[in-house]
PDB file of C-alpha atoms in Angstrom:
ATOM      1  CA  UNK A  17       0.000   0.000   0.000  1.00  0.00           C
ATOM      2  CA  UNK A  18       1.347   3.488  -0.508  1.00  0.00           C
ATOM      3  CA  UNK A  19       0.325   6.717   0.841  1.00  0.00           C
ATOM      4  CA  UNK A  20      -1.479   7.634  -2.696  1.00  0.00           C
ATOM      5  CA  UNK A  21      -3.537   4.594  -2.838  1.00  0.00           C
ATOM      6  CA  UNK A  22      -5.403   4.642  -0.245  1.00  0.00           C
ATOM      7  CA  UNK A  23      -8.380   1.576  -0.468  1.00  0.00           C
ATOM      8  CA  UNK A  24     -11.937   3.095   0.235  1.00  0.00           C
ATOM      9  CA  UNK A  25     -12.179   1.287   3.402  1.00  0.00           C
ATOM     10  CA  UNK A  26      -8.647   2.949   4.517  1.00  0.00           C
ATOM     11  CA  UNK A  27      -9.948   6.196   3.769  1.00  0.00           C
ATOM     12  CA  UNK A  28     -13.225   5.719   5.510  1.00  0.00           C
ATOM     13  CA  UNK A  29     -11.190   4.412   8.431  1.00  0.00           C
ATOM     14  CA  UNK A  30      -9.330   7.571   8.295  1.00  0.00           C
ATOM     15  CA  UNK A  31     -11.885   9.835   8.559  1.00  0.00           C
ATOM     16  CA  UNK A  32     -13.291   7.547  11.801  1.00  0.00           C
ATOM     17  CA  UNK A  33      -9.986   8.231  13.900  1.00  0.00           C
ATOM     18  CA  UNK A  34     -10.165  11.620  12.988  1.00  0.00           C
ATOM     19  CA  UNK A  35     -13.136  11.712  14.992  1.00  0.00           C
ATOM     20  CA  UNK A  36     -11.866   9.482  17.827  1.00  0.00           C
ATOM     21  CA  UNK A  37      -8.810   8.590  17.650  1.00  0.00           C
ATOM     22  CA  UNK A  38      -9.528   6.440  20.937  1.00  0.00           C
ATOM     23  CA  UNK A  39     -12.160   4.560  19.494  1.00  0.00           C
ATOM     24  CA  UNK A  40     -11.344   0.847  20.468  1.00  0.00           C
ATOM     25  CA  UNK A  41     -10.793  -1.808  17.396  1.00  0.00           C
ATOM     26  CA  UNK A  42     -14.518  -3.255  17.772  1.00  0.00           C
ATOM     27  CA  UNK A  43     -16.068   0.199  17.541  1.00  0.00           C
ATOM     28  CA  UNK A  44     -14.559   0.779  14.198  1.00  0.00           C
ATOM     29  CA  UNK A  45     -14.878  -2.246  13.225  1.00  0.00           C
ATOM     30  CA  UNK A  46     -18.506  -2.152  13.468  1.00  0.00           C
ATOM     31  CA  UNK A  47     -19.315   1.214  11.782  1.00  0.00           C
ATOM     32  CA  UNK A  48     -17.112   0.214   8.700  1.00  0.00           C
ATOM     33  CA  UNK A  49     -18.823  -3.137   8.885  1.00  0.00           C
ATOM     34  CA  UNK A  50     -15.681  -4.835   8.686  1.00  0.00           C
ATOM     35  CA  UNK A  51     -14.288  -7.480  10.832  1.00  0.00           C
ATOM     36  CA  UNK A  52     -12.031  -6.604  14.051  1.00  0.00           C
ATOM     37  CA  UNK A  53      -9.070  -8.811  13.193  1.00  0.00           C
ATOM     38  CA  UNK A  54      -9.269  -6.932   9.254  1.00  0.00           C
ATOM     39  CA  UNK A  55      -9.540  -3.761  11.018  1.00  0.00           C
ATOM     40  CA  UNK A  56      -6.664  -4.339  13.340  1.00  0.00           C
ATOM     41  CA  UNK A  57      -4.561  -5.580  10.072  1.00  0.00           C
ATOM     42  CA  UNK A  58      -5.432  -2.404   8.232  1.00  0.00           C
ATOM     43  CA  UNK A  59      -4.593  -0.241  11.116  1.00  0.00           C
ATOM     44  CA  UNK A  60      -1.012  -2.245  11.486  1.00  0.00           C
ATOM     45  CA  UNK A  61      -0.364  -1.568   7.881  1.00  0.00           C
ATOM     46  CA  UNK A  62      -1.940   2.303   8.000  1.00  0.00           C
ATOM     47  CA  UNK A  63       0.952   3.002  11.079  1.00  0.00           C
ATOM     48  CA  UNK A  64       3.645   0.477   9.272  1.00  0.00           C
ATOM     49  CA  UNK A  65       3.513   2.579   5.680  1.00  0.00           C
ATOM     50  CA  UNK A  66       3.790   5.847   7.332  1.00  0.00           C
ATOM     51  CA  UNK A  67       0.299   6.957   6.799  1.00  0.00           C
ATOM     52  CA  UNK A  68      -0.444   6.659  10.297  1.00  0.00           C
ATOM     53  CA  UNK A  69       2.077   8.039  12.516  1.00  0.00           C
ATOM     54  CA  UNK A  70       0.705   8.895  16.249  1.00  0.00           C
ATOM     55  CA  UNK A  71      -2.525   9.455  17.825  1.00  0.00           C
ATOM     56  CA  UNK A  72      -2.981  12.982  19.523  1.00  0.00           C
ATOM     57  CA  UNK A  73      -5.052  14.758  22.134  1.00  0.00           C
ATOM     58  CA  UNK A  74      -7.875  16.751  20.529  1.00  0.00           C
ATOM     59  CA  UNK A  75      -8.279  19.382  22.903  1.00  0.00           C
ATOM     60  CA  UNK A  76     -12.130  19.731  24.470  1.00  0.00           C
ATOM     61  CA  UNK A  77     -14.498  22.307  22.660  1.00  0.00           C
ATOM     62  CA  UNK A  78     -15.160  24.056  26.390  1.00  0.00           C
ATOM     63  CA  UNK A  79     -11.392  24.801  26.384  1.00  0.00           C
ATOM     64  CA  UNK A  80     -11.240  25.712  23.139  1.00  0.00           C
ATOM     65  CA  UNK A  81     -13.468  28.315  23.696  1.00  0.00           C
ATOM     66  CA  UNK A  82     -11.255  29.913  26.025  1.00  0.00           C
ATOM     67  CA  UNK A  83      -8.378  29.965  24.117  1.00  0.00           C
ATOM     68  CA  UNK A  84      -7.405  32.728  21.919  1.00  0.00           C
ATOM     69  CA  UNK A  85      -6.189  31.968  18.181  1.00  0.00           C
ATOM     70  CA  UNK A  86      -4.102  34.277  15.593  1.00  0.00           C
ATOM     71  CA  UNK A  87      -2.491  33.502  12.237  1.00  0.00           C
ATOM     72  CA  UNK A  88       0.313  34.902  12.203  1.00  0.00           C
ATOM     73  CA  UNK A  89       1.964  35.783   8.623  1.00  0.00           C
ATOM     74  CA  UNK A  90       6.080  36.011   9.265  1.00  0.00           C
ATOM     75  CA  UNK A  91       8.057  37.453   6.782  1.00  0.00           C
ATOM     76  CA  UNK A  92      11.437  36.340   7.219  1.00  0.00           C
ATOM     77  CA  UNK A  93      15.076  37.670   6.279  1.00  0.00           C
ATOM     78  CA  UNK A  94      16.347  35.123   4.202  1.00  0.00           C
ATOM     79  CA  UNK A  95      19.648  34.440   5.221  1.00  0.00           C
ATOM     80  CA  UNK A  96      18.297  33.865   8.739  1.00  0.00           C
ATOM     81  CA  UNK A  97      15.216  31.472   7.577  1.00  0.00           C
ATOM     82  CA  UNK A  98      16.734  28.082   9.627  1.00  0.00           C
ATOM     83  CA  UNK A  99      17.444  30.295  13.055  1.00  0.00           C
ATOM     84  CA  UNK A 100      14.384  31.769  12.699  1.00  0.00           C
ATOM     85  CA  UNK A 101      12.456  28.507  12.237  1.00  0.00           C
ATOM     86  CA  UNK A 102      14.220  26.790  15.206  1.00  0.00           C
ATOM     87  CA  UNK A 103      13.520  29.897  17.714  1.00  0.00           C
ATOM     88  CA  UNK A 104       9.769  29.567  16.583  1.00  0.00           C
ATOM     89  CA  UNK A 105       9.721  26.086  16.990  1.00  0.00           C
ATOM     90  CA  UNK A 106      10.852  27.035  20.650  1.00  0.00           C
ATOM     91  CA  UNK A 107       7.456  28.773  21.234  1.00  0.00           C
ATOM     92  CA  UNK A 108       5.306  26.168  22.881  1.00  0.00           C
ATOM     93  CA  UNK A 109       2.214  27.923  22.009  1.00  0.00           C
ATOM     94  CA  UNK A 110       2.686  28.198  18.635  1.00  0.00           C
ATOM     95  CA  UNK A 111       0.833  25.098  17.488  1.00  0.00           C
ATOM     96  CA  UNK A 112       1.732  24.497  13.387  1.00  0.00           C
ATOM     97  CA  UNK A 113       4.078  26.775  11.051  1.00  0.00           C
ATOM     98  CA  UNK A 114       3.597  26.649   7.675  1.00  0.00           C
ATOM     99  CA  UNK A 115       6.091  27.308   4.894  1.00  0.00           C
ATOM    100  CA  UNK A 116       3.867  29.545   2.539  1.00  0.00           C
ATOM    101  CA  UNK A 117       4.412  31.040  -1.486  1.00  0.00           C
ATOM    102  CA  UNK A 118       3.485  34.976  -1.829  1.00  0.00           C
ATOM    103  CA  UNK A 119       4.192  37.756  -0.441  1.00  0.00           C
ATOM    104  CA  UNK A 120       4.742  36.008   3.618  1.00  0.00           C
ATOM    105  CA  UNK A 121       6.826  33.125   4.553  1.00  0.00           C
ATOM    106  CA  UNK A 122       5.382  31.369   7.110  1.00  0.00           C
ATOM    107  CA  UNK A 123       2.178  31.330   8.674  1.00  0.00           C
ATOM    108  CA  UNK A 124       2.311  30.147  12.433  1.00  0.00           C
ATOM    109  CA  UNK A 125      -1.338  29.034  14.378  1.00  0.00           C
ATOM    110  CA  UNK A 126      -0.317  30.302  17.786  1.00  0.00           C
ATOM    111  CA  UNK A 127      -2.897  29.566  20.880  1.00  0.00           C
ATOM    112  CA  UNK A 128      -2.609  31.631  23.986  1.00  0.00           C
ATOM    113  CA  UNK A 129      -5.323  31.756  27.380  1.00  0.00           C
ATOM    114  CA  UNK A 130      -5.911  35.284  26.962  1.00  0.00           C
ATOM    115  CA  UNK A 131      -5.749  38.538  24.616  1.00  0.00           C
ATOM    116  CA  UNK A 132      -2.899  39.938  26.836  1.00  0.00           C
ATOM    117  CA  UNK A 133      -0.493  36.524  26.593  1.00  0.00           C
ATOM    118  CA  UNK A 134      -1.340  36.845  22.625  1.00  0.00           C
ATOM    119  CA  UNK A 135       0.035  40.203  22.686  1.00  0.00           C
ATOM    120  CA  UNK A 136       2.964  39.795  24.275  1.00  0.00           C
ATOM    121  CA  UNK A 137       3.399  36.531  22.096  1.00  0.00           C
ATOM    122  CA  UNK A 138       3.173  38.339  18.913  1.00  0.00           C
ATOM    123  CA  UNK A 139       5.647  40.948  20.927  1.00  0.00           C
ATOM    124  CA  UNK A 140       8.032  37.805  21.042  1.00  0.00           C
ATOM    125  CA  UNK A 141       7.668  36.427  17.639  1.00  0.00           C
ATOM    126  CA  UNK A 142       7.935  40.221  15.903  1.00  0.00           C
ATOM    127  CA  UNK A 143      11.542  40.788  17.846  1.00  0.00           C
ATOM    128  CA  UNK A 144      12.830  37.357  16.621  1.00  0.00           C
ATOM    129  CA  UNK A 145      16.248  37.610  14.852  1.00  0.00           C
ATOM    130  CA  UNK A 146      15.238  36.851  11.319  1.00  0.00           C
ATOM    131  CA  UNK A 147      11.727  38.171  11.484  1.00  0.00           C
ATOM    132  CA  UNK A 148      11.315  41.101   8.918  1.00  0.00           C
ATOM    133  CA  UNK A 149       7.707  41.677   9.805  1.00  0.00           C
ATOM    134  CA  UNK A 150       4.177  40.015  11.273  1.00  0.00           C
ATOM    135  CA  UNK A 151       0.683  40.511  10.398  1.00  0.00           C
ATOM    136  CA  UNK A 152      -1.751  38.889  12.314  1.00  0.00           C
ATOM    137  CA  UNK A 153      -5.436  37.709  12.331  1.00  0.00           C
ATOM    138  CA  UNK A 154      -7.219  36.862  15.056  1.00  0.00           C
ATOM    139  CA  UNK A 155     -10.068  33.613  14.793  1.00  0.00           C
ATOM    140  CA  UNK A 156     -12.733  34.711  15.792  1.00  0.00           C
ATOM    141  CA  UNK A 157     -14.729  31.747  15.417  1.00  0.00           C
ATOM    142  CA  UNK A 158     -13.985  28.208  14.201  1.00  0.00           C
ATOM    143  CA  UNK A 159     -17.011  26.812  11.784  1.00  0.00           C
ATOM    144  CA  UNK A 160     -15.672  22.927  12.187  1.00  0.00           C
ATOM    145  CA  UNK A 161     -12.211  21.361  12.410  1.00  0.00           C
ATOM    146  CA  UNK A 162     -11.167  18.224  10.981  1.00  0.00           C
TER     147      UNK A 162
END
């Protein structure tokens, strides 16, 4: 199996962990009508070929809500790109960086408890060696996640 062919029954398993990654072996089993010992096997071969490669916490809706998230847009002085990367990789609450095509660099999700810890993140990030400039959005609301 390789990552681009992924059978219809992978996929569908896929999109079940997504949900719930803790759902046990039987429970998936039975909503992809599929056998638990097929099941398993798929899932060994998912995690063996790389498609699969952890299971993570999915944080709670309730504590969601009270977090505060930005986009931040980085544009970045070229010769110090790799520094740059590895002191915003330091930033715990900056969740995913992107490497982006226009006009911006990167794009890092950053989470913070409050409006004031966001500030003084973005305070952080803009006086990063390497950083040329920031813009920033603030989510206001999420419509779904996947």
């Amino acid at each position: 199996m390789t990552i681009h062919n992924l059978s219809p029954a992978d996929q569908r398993l896929l999109a079940l962990l997504r949900d719930d990654a803790r759902a046990s072996v039987s429970e998936l089993a039975r909503k992809l009508s599929l056998s638990r010992s097929t099941v398993q096997s798929r899932l060994k071969k998912l995690e063996e070929s790389g498609v699969i490669s952890g299971y993570r916490v999915e944080l709670g809706e309730q504590f969601r809500a009270q977090q505060v998230e930005a986009h931040v847009l980085i544009k970045l002085v070229q010769k110090l790109t790799h520094s740059t990367e590895r002191a915003l990789q330091q930033i715990p609450n900056i969740v995913q960086l992107l490497s982006v095509s226009g006009e911006y660099d990167l794009i890092a999700m950053v989470e913070a408890d409050s409006l004031q810890q966001l500030s003084n993140l973005l305070d952080d990030i803009g006086a990063l060696s390497g950083v040329e400039r920031t813009t920033s959005s603030v989510v206001l609301e999420a419509r779904f996640r996947r």
